[in-house]
CSV table of C-alpha atoms (C1' of nucleotides) in Angstrom, one decimal:
chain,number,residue,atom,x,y,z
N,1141,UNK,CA,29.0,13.8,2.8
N,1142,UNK,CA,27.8,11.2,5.3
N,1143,UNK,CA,28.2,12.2,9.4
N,1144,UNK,CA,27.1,9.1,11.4
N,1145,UNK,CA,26.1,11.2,14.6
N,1146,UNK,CA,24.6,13.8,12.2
N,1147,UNK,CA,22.4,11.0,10.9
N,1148,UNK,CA,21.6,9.9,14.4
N,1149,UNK,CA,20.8,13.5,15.5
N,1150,UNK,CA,18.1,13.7,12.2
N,1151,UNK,CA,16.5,10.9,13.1
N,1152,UNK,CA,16.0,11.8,16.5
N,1153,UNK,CA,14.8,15.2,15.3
N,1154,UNK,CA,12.2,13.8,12.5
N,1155,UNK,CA,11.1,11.5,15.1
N,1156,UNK,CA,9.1,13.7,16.8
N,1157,UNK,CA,7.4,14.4,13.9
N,1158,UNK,CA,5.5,11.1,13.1
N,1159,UNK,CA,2.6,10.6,14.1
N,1160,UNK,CA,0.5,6.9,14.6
N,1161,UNK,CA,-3.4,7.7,12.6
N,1162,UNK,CA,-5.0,9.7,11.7
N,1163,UNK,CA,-5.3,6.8,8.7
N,1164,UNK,CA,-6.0,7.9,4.9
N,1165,UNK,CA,-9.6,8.2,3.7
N,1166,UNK,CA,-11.2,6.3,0.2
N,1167,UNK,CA,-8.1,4.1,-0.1
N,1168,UNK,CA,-8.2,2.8,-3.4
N,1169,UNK,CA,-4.2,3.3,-4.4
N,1170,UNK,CA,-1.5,1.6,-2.6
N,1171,UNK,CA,2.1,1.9,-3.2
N,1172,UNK,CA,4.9,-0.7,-3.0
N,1173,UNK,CA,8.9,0.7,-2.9
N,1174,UNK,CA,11.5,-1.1,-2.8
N,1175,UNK,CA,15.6,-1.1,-4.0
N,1176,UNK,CA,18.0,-3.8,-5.6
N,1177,UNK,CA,21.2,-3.2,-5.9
N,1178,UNK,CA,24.3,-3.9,-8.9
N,1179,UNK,CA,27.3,-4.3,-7.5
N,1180,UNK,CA,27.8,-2.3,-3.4
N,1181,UNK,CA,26.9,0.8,-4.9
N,1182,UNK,CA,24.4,0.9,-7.8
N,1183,UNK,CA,21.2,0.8,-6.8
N,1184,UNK,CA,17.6,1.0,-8.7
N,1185,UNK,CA,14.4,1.8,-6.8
N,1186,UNK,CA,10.8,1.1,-8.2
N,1187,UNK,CA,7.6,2.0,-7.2
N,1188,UNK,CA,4.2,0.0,-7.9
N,1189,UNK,CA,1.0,1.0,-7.4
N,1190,UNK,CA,-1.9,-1.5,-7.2
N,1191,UNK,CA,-5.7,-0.8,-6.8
N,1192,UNK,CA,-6.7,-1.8,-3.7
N,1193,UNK,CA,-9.6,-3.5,-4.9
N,1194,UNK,CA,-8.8,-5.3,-7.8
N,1195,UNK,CA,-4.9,-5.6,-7.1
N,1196,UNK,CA,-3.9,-4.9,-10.8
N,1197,UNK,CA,-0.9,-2.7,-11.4
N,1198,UNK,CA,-1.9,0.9,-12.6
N,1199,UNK,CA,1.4,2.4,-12.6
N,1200,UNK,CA,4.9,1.8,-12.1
N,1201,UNK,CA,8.4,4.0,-11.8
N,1202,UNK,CA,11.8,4.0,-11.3
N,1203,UNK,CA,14.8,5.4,-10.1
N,1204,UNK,CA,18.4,4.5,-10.1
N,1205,UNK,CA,22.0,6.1,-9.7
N,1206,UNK,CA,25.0,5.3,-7.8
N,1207,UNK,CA,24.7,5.0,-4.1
N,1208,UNK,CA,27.8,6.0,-2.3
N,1209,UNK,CA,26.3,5.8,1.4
N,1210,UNK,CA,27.0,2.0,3.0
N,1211,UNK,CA,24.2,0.1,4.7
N,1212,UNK,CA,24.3,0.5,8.4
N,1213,UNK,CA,21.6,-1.2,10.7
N,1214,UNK,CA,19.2,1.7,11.9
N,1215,UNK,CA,20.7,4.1,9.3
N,1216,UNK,CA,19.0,2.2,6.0
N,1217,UNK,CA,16.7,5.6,5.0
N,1218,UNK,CA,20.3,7.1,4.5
N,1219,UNK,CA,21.5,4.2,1.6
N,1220,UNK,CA,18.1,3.8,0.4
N,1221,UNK,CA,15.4,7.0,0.8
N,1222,UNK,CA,16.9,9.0,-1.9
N,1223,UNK,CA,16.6,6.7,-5.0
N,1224,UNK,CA,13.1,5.3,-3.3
N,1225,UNK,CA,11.6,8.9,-3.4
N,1226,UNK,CA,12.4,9.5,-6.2
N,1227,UNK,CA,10.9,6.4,-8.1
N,1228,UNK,CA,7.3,7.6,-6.0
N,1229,UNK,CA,7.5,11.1,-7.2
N,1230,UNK,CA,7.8,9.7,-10.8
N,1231,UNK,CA,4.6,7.6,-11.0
N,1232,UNK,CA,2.0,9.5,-12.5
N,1233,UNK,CA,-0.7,8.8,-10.2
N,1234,UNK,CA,-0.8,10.0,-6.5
N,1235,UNK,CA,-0.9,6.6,-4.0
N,1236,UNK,CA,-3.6,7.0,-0.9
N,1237,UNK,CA,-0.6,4.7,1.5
N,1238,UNK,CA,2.9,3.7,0.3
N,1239,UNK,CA,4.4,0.5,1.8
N,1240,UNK,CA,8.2,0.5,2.4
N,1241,UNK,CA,10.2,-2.3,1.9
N,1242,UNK,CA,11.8,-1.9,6.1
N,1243,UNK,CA,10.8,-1.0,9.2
N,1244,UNK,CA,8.8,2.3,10.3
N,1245,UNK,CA,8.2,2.9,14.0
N,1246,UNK,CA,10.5,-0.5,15.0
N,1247,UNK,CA,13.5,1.2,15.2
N,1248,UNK,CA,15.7,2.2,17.8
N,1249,UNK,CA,15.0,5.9,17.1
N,1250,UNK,CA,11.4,5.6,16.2
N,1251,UNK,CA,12.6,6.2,12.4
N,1252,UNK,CA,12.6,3.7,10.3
N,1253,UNK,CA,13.4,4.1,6.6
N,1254,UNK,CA,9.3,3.7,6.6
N,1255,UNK,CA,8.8,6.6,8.7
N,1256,UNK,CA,11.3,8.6,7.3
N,1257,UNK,CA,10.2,8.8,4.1
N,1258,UNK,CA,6.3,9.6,5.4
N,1259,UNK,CA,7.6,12.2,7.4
N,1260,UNK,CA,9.7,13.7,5.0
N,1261,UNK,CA,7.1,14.1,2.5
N,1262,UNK,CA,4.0,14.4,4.9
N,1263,UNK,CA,2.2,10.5,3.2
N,1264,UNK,CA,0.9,7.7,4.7
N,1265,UNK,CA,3.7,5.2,4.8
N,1266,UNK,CA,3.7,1.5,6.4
N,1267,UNK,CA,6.8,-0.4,7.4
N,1268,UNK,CA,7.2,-4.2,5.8
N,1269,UNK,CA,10.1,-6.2,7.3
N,1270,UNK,CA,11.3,-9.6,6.9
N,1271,UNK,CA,13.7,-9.8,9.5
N,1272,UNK,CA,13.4,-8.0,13.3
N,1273,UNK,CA,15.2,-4.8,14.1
N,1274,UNK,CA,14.1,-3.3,17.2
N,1275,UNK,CA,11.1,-3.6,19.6
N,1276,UNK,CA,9.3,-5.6,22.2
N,1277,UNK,CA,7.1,-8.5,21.2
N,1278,UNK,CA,4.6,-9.4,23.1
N,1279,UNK,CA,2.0,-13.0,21.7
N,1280,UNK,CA,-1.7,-11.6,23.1
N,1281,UNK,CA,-4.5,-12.8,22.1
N,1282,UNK,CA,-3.2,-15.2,19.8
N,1283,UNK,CA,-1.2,-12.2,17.6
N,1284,UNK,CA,2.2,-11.0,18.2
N,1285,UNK,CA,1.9,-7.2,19.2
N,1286,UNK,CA,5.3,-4.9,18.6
N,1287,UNK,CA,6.1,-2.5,21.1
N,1288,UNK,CA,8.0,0.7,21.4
N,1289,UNK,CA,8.2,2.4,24.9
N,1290,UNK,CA,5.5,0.2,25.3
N,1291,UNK,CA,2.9,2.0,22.7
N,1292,UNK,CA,1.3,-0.1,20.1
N,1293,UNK,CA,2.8,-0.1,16.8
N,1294,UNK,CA,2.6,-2.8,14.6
N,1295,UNK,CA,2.2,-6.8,14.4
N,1296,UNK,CA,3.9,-9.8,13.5
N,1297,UNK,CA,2.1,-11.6,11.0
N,1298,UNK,CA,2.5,-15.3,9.2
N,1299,UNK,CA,2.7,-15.3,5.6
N,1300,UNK,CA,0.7,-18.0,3.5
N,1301,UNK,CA,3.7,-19.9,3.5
N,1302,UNK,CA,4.4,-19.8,7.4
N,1303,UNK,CA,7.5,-17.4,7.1
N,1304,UNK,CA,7.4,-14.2,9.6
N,1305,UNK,CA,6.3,-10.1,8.2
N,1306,UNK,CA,7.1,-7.3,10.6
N,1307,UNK,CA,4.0,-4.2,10.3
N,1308,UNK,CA,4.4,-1.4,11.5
N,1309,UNK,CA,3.3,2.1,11.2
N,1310,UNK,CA,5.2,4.5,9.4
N,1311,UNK,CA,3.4,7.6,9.4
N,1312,UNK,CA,-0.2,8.7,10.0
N,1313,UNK,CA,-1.4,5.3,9.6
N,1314,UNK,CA,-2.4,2.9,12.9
N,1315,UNK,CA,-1.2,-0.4,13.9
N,1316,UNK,CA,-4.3,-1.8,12.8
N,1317,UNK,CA,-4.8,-0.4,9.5
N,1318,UNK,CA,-1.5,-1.2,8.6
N,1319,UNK,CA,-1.8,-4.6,9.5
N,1320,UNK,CA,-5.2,-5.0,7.7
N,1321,UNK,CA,-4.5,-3.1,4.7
N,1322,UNK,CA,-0.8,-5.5,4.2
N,1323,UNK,CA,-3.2,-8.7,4.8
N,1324,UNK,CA,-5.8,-7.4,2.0
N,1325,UNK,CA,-2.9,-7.6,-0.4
N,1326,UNK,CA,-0.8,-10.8,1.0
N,1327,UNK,CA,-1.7,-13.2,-1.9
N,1328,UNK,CA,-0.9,-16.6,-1.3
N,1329,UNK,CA,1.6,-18.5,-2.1
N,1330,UNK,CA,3.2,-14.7,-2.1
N,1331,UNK,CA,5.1,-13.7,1.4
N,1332,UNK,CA,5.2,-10.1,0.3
N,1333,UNK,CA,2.3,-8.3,-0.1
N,1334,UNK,CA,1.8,-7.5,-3.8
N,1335,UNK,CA,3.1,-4.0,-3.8
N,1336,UNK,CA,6.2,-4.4,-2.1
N,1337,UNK,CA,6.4,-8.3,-3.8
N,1338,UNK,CA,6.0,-6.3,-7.6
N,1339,UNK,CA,9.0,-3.6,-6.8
N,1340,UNK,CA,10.7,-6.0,-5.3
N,1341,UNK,CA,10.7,-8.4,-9.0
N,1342,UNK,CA,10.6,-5.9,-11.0
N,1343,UNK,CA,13.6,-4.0,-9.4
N,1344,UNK,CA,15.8,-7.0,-9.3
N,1345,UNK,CA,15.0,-7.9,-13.4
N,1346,UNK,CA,16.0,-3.8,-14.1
N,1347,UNK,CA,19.4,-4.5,-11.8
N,1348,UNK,CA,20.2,-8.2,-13.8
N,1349,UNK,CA,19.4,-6.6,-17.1
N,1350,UNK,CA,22.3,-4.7,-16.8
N,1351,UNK,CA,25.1,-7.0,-17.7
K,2,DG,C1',33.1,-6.6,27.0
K,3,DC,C1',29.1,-9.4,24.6
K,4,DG,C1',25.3,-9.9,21.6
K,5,DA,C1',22.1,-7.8,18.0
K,6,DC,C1',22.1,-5.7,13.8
K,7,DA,C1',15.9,-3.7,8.4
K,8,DG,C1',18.1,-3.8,3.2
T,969,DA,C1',21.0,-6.4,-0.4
T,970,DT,C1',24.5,-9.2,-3.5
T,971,DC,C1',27.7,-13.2,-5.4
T,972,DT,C1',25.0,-17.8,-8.0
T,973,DT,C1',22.4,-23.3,-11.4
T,974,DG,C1',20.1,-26.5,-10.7
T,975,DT,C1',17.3,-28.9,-7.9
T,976,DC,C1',14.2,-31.0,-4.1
T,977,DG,C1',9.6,-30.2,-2.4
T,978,DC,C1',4.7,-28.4,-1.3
DNA sequence: GCGACAG
DNA sequence: ATCTTGTCGC
């Protein structure tokens, strides 16, 4: 069952465990996960994964099952890590980085859903959020820099269509990689970049389907 | 106590 | 995130 301060206690564990770079070598595959939900507690997750040169889908996988854990701010890897797992373990091709539909190192923990699932299974992972959770924000240099404890570790960036994207790392990846690799795959008029936009569609047509 | 609060 | 059709606009 699901202990709040248990959760808290794992995150600050796994925590210590992430690590910002080194990045991934030959990246060619690219991962997008995301999770819609039926209902409160019926959730499917899907995973896409898109060839980072010619941005065409070369495999796709899913997972879905009841979800009995509520969403909590900060404790989203607990709802949502299981079923997203899952759907990446069941694509037949092995992604160099996986983008997570949340945060990775913007979190008040330093474990985002992003990070948790890198750490956990030792990938490359990067964090892509609409909305803010945690973190100082700091405009230099004409970009938006987010902070943790004052350490570099991701960027605000404006979509084609002027809306806000929160990067950050979320395991063995930098700030700047992260940030590049999400703006290689931004297609415009798209505010999501095509991994994480794909498993987000597809996993809400799977989740309508079911009448 | 007040405000903030990924998906 | 989800409940929800059509509709106004770039």
């Amino acid at each position: 069952m699901f202990i709040h301060s248990r959760a808290l206690k794992l995150q600050r564990k796994l925590s210590e465990l992430v690590r910002i770079g080194p990045n991934p070598t030959n990246v060619e595959i690219v991962a997008g996960l995301d999770v819609s939900y039926r209902g409160k507690d019926f959730g499917v997750a899907v995973a896409v994964a898109i060839d980072r040169n010619t941005h065409k889908v070369l495999d796709c996988a899913a997972s879905r099952g009841k979800v009995d854990i509520p969403y909590v701010p900060g404790l989203l890897a607990f709802r949502e890590a299981a079923l997203m797992i899952a759907a990446l373990e069941s694509l037949s091709i092995k992604p160099d980085v996986v983008m997570v539909n949340g945060h990775g190192l913007a979190h008040p923990r330093k474990l985002g859903i992003a990070s948790h699932i890198g750490v956990v299974l030792n990938i490359s992972t990067i964090g892509i959020a609409r909305h803010y959770l945690y973190g100082k924000i700091v405009s230099e240099n004409s970009e938006n820099k987010i902070l943790i404890e004052d350490k570099l570790v991701g960027y605000v960036i404006r979509t084609p269509r002027g809306g806000k994207l929160y990067v950050t790392v979320g395991h063995r990846v930098t700030p700047d990689f992260a940030r590049r690799i999400t703006q290689e795959l931004l297609k415009p008029p798209f505010s999501l970049p095509e991994p994480i936009r794909l498993a987000d569609q597809i996993s809400r047509r799977i989740v309508r389907s079911y009448v």
